[in-house]
Every structure is written in structure tokens, then in C-alpha cells.
PDB file of C-alpha atoms in Angstrom:
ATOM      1  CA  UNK A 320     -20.233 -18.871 -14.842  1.00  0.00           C
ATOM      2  CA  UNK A 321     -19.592 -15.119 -16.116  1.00  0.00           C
ATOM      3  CA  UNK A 322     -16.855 -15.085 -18.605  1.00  0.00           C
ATOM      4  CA  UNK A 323     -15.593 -11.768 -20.029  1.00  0.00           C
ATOM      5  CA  UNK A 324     -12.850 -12.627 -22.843  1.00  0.00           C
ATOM      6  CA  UNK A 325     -10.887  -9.899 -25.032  1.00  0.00           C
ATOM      7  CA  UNK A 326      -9.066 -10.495 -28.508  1.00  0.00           C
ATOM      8  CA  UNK A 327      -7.885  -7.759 -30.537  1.00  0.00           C
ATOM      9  CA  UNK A 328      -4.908  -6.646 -29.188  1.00  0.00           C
ATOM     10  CA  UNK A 329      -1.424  -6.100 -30.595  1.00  0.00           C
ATOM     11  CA  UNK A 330       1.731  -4.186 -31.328  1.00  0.00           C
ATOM     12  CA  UNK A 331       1.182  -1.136 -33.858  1.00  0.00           C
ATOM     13  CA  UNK A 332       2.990   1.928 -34.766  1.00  0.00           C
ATOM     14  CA  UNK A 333       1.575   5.770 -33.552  1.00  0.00           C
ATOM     15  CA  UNK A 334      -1.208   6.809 -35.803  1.00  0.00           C
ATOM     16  CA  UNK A 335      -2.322   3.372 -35.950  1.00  0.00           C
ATOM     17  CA  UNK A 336      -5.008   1.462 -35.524  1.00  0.00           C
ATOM     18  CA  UNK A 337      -7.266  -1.204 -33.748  1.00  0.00           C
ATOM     19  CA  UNK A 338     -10.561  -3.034 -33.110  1.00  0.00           C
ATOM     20  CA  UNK A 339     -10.655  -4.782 -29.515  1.00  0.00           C
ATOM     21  CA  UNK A 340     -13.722  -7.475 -28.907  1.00  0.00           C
ATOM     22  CA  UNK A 341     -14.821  -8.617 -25.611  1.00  0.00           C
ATOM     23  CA  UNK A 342     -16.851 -11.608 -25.717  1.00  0.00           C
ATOM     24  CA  UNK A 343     -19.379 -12.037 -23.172  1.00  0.00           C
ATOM     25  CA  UNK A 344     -20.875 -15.467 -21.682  1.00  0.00           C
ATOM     26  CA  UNK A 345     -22.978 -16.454 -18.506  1.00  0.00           C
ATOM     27  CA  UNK A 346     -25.043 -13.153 -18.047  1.00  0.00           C
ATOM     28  CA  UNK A 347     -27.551 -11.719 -20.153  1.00  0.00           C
ATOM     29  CA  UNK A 348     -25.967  -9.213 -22.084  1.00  0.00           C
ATOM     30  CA  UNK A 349     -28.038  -6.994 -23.488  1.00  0.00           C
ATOM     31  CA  UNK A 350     -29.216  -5.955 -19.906  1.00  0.00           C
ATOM     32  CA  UNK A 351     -26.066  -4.002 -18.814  1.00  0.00           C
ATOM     33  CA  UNK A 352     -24.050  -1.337 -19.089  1.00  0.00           C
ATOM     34  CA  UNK A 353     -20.288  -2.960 -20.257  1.00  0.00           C
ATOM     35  CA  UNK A 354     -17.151  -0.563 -19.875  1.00  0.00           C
ATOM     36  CA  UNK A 355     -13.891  -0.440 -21.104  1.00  0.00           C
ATOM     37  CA  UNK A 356     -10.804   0.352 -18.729  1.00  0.00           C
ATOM     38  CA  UNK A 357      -6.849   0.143 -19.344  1.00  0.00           C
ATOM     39  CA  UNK A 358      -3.629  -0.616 -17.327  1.00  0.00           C
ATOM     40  CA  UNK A 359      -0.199   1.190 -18.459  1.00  0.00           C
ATOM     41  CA  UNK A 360       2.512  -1.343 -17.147  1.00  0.00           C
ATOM     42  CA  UNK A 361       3.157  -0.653 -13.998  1.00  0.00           C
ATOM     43  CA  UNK A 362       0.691   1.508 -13.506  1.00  0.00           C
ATOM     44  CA  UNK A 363      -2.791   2.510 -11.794  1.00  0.00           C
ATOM     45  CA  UNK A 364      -6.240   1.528 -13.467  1.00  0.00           C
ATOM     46  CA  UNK A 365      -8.367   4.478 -16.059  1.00  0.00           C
ATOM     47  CA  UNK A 366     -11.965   3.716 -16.573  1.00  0.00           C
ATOM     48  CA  UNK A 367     -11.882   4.806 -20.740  1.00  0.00           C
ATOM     49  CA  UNK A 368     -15.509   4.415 -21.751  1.00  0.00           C
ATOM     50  CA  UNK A 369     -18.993   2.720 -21.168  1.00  0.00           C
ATOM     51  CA  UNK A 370     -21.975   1.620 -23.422  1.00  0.00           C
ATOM     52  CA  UNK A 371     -25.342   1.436 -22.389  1.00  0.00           C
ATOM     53  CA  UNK A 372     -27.669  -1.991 -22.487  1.00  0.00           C
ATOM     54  CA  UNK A 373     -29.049  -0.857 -26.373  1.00  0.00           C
ATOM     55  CA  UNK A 374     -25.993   1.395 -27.511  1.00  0.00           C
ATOM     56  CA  UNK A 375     -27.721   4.448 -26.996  1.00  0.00           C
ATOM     57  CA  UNK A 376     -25.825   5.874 -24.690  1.00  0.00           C
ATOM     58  CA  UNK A 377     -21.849   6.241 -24.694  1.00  0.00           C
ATOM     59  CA  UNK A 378     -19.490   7.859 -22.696  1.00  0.00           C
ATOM     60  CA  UNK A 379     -15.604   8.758 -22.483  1.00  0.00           C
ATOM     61  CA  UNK A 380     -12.904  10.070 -20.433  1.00  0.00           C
ATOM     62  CA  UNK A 381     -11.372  13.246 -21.885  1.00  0.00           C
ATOM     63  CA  UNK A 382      -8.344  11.773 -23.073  1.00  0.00           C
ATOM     64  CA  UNK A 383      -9.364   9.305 -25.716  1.00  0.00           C
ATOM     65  CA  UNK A 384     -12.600  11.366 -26.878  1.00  0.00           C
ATOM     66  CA  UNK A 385     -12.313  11.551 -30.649  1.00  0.00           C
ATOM     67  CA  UNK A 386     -10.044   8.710 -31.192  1.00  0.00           C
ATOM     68  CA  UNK A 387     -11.802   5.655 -29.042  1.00  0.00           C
ATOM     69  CA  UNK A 388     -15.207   4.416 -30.233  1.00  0.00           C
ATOM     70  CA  UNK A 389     -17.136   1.879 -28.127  1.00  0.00           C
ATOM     71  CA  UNK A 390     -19.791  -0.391 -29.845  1.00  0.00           C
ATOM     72  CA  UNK A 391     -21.938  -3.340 -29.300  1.00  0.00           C
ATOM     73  CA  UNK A 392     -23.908  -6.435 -31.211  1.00  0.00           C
ATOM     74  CA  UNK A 393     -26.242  -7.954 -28.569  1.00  0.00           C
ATOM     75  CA  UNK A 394     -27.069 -10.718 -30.694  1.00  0.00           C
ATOM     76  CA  UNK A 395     -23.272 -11.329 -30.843  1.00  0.00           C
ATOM     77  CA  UNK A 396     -23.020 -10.932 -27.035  1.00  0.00           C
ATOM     78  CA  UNK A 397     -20.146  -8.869 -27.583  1.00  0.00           C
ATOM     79  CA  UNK A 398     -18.754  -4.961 -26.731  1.00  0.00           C
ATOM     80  CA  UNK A 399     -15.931  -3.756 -29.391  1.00  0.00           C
ATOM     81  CA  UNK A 400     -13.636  -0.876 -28.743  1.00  0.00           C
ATOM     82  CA  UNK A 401     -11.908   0.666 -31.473  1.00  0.00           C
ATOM     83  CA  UNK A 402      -9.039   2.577 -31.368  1.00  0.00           C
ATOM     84  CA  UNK A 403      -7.505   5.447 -34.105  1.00  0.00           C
ATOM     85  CA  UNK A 404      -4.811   7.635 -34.457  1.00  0.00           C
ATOM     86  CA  UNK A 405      -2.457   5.170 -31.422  1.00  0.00           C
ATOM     87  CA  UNK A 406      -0.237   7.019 -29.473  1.00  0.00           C
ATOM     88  CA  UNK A 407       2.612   5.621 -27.129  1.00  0.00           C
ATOM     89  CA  UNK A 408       0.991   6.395 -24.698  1.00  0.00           C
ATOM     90  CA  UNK A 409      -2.265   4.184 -25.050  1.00  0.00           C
ATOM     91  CA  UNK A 410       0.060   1.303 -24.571  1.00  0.00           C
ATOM     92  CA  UNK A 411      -1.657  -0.466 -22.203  1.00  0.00           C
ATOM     93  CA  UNK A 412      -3.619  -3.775 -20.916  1.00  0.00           C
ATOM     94  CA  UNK A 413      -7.237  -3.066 -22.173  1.00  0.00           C
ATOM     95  CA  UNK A 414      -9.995  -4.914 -20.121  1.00  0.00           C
ATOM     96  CA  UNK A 415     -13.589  -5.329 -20.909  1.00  0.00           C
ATOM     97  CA  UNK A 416     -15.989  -5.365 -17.300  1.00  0.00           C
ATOM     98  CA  UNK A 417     -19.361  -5.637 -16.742  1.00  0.00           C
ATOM     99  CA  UNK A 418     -20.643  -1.983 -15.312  1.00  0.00           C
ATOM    100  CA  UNK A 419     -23.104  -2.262 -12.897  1.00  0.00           C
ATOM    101  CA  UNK A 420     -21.808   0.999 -10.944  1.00  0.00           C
ATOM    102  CA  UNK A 421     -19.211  -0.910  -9.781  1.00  0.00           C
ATOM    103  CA  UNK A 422     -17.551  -3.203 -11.851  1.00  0.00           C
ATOM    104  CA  UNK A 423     -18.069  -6.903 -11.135  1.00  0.00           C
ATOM    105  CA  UNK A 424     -16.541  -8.833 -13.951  1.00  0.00           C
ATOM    106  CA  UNK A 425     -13.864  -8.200 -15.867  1.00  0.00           C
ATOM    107  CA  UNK A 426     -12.496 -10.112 -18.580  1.00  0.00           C
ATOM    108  CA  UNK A 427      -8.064 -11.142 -18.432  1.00  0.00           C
ATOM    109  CA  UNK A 428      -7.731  -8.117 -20.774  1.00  0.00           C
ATOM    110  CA  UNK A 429      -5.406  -8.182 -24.096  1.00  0.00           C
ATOM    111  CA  UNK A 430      -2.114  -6.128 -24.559  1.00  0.00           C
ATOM    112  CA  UNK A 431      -1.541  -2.924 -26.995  1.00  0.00           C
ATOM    113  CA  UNK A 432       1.493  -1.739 -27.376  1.00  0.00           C
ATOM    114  CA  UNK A 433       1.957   1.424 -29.373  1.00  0.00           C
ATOM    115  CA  UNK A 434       5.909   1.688 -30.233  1.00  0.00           C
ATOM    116  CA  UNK A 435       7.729   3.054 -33.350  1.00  0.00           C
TER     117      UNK A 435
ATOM    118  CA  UNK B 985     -13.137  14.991 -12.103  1.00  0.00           C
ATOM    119  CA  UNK B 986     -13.048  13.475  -8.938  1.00  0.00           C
ATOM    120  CA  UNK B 987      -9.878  12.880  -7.290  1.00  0.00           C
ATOM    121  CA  UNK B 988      -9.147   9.911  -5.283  1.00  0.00           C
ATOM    122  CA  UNK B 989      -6.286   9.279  -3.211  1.00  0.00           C
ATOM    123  CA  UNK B 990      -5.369   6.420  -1.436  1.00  0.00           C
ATOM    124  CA  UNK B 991      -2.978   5.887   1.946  1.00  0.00           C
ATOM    125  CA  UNK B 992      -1.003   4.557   2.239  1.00  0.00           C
ATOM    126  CA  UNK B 993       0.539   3.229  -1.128  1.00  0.00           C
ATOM    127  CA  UNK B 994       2.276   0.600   0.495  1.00  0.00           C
ATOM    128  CA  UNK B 995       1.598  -1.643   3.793  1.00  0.00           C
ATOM    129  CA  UNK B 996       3.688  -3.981   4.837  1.00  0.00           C
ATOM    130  CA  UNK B 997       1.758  -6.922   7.002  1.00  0.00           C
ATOM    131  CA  UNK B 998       2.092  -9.477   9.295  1.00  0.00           C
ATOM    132  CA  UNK B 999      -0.140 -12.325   8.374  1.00  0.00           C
ATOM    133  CA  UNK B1000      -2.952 -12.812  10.946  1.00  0.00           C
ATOM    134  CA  UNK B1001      -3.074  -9.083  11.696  1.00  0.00           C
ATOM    135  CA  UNK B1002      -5.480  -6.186  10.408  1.00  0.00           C
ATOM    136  CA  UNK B1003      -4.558  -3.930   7.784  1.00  0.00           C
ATOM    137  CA  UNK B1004      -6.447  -0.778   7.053  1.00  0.00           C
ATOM    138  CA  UNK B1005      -6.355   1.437   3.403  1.00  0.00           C
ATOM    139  CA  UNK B1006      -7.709   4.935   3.340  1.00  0.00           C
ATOM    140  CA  UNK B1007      -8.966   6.243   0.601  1.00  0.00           C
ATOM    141  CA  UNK B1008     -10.775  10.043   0.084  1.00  0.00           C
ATOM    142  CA  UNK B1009     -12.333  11.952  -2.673  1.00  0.00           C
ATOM    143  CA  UNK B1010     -12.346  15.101  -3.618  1.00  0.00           C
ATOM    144  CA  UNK B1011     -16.318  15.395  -3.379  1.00  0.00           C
ATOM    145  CA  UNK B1012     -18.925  13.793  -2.148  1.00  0.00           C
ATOM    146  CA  UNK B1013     -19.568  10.518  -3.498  1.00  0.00           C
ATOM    147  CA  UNK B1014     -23.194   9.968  -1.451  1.00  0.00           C
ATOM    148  CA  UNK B1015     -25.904  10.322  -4.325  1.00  0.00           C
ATOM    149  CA  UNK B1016     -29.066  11.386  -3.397  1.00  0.00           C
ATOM    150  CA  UNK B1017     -30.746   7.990  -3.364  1.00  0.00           C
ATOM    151  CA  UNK B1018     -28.763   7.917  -0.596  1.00  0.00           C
ATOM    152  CA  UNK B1019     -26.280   5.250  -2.257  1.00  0.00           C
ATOM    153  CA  UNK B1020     -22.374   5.922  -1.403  1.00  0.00           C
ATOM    154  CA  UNK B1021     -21.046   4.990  -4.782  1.00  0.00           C
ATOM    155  CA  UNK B1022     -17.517   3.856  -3.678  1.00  0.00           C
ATOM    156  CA  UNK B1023     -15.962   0.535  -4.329  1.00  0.00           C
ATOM    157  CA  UNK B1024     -12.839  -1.108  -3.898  1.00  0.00           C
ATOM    158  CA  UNK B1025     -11.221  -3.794  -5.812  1.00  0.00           C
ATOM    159  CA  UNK B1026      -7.655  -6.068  -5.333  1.00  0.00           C
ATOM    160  CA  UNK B1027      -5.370  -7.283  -7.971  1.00  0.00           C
ATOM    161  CA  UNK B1028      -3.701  -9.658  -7.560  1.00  0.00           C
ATOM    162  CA  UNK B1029       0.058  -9.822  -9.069  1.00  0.00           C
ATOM    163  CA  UNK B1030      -0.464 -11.210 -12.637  1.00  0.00           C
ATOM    164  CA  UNK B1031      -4.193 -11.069 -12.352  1.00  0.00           C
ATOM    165  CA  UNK B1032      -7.095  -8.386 -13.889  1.00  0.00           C
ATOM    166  CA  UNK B1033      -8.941  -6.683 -10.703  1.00  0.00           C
ATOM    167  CA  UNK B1034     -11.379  -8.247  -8.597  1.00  0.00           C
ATOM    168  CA  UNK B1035     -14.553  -6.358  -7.023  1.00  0.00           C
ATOM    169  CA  UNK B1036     -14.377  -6.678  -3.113  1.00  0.00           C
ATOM    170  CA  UNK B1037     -16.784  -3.886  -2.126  1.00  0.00           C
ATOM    171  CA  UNK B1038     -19.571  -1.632  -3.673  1.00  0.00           C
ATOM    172  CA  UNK B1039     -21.941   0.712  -2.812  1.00  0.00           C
ATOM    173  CA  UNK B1040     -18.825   1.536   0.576  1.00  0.00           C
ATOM    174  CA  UNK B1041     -19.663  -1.380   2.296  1.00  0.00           C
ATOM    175  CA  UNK B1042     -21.605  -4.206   0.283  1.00  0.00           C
ATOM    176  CA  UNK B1043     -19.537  -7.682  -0.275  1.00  0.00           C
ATOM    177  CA  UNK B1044     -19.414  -8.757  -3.469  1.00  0.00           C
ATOM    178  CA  UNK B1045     -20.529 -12.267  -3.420  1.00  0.00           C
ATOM    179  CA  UNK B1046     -17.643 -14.902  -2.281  1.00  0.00           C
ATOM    180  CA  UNK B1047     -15.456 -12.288  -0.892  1.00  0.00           C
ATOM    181  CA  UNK B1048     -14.731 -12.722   2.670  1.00  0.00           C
ATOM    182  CA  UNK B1049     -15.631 -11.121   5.677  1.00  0.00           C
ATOM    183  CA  UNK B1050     -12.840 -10.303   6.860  1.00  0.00           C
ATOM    184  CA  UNK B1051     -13.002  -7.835   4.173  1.00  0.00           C
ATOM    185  CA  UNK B1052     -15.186  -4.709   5.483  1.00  0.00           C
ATOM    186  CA  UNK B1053     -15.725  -0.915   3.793  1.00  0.00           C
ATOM    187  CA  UNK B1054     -16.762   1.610   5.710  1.00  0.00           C
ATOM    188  CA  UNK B1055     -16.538   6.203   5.299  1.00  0.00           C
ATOM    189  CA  UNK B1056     -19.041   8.524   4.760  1.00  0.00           C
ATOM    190  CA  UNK B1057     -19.348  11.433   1.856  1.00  0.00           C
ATOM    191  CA  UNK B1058     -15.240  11.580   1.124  1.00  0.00           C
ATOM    192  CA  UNK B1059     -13.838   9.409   3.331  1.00  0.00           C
ATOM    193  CA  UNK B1060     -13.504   6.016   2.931  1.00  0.00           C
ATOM    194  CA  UNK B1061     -11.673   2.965   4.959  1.00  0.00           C
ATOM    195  CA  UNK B1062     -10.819  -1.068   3.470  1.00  0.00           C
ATOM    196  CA  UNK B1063     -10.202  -2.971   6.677  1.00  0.00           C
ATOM    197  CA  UNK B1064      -9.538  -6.605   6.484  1.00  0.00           C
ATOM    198  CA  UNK B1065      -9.357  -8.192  10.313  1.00  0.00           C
ATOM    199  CA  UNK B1066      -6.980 -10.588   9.718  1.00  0.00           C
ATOM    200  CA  UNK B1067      -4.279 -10.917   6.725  1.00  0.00           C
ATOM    201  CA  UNK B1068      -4.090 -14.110   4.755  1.00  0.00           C
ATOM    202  CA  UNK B1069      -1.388 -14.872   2.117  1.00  0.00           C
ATOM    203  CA  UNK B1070      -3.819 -14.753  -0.446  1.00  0.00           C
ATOM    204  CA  UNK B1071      -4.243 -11.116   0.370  1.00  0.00           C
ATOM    205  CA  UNK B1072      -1.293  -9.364  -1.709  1.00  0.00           C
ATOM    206  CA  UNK B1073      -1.604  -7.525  -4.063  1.00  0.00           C
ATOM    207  CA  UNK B1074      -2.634  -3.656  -5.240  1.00  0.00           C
ATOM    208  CA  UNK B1075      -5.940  -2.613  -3.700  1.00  0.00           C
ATOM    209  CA  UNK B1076      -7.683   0.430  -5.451  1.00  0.00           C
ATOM    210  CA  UNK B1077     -10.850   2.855  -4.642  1.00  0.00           C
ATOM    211  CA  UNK B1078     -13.074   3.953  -7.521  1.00  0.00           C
ATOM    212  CA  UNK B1079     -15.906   6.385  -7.164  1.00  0.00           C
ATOM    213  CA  UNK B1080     -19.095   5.822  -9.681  1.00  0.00           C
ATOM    214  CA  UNK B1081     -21.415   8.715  -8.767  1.00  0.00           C
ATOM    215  CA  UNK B1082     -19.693  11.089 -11.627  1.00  0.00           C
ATOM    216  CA  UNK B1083     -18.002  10.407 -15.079  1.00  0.00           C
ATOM    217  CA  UNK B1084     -15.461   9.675 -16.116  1.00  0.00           C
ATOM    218  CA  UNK B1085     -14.851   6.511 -12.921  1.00  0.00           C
ATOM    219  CA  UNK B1086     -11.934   7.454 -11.421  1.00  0.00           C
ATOM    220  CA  UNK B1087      -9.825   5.431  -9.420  1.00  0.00           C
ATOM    221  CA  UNK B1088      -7.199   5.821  -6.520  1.00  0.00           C
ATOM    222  CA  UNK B1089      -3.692   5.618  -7.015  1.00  0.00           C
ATOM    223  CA  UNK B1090      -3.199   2.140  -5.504  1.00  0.00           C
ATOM    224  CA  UNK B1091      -2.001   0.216  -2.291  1.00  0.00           C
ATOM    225  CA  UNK B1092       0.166  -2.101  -2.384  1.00  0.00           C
ATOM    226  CA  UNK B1093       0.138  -4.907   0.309  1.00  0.00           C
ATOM    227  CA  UNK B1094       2.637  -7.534   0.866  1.00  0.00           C
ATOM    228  CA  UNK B1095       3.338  -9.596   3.805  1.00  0.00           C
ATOM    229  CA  UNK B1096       6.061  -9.090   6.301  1.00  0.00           C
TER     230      UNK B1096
END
């Protein structure tokens, strides 16, 4: 059984900031691609960034270049996203997924809130 | 970045009939390995998204087939034949041929 499982998440002050994980199980990890997407409450889903199988490759959306940084440890079977200079508006469920063009597994994602 | 934008946002359904979510882009999503990279997903309330469909018309595995996907370049259709309970919830489009992903705005689908 795939399991995708986040940790990291929390309630910081803007300018803050923070180190997601996303713990992998039940595929073999180093072979994909693993992406990062968010979920402002009450709101639509925004892919953020990917990694590819050997960390080689890594890419953003506009919004959170310069600030987000996406990172891997195969041996750890995990993808890590970390987060500077938190503005309100990155308040948001953050889920890890499994990127195979489409995104097949997702983890239950874990909850930043950026407030003052 | 490519737009995509779902119809309607919100369907209201009678269980046991079809319901039907459009969903277009603002380019052509059909690579040229001739792949349609356009899936759709459902979440469920208090749930993290689910992949129904990939690749416009592929099932992913355990999802029912009364779930189909269907378009061409821009234009894409999530019909499902017959509404169960276990149906509500947001359904979104996302095109993969270009970064960043981008995703439709959402459909919400509850039952009469």
C-alpha cells in the first residue's frame, strides 16, 4: 500500500519560516518525480513545485520562486519542502503527491498558517 | 500559463442520474507523442484529492466506470453515468503538458 505522510507544518508569523517532510512508503522512491501542491481554505488546488527521481531537476510556479526550496534523501524515502520569508498568504494545506504526469498519490497534507 | 476553466462550478444531482463537468484550456494540451495530458481528480469534503482520470480518458486503477473522460486538444468532458452518494464532492481538471500544473477552478457536486 502507497502511503504519502507530511509533518512539518504549523502556525508562524510573516517572514517566517519552515521545513515540511513527506514521508514516502509502498513505492520505490527514488524512481519518480514527487511534487508539492497547496490548498488555501476554501479554495482551489496550486501545483507549487516538483523534484526529479535524483534531485537534479527542480521546478516552481512563479509565485513561490526564491522563497520555496524542494529537496530529497532517497535513502530516507523522503521529499522536504522548505519554506522562507512566510507570507499570509501561503497559509494553506500543503500536500506531498507522487508525479507521474498526473498525480496519483497524495499524502493527507499538514496545515501552515501564516498570521501575525 | 495555461488556463483552465471548469463548468459549471456547481451541479446539483439526482442520485442515479448522469452528471457531466466541462472543463477547457487555454491551449492545446495534446503533446506530440500524441498523449492528451489532462486529468481530473475529486475531493471529497474533508479529504486530500483523489486521481480519477489521466492521460483524458485513462481510469486510474479502482475508480469506477461509471466515471469516463473524454475532449480533444482544449476541450475536455468528466461524465459519470449514474450518481452515487459517494460522489460529492469538488471535482477539478489539471493539465500536465506545460509548467507550472495548473488546475481548474473546481465543481462542486452535491446531490439533490
Amino acid at each position: 500500500e502507497v502511503q504519502l505522510t507530511e509533518s512539518g507544518g504549523d502556525s508562524v508569523q510573516p517572514g517566517g519560516s519552515l521545513r515540511l517532510s513527506c514521508a514516502a512508503s509502498g513505492i520505490i522512491f527514488s524512481s519518480h518525480w514527487m511534487s508539492w501542491l497547496r490548498q488555501a481554505p476554501g479554495k482551489g488546488l496550486e501545483w507549487v513545485g516538483n523534484i526529479k527521481e535524483d534531485g537534479s531537476e527542480k521546478y516552481y510556479v512563479d509565485s513561490v520562486k526564491g522563497r520555496f526550496t524542494i529537496s530529497r534523501d532517497n535513502a530516507k524515502n523522503s521529499v522536504y519542502l522548505q519554506i522562507n520569508s512566510l507570507r499570509v498568504e501561503d497559509t494553506a494545506m500543503y500536500y506531498c503527491a507522487r508525479d507521474m504526469g498526473a498525480f496519483d498519490f497524495w499524502g493527507q497534507g499538514t496545515m501552515v498558517t501564516v498570521s501575525s | 500559463d495555461i488556463v483552465m476553466t471548469q463548468t459549471p462550478l456547481s451541479l446539483s444531482v439526482t442520485p442515479g442520474q448522469p452528471a457531466s463537468i466541462s472543463c477547457k484550456s487555454s491551449q492545446s494540451l495534446l503533446h506530440s507523442d500524441g498523449k492528451t495530458f489532462l486529468s481530473w481528480y475529486l475531493q471529497k469534503p474533508g479529504q486530500s484529492p483523489q486521481l480519477l482520470i489521466f492521460e483524458l480518458s485513462s481510469r486510474f486503477s479502482g475508480v469506477p466506470d461509471r466515471f469516463s473522460g473524454s475532449g480533444s486538444e482544449t476541450d475536455f468532458t468528466l461524465r459519470i453515468s449514474r450518481v452515487e452518494a459517494e460522489d460529492v464532492g469538488v471535482y477539478y481538471c489539471m493539465q500536465s503538458k506545460d509548467l507550472p500544473r495548473t488546475f481548474g477552478q473546481g465543481t462542486k457536486v452535491e446531490l439533490k
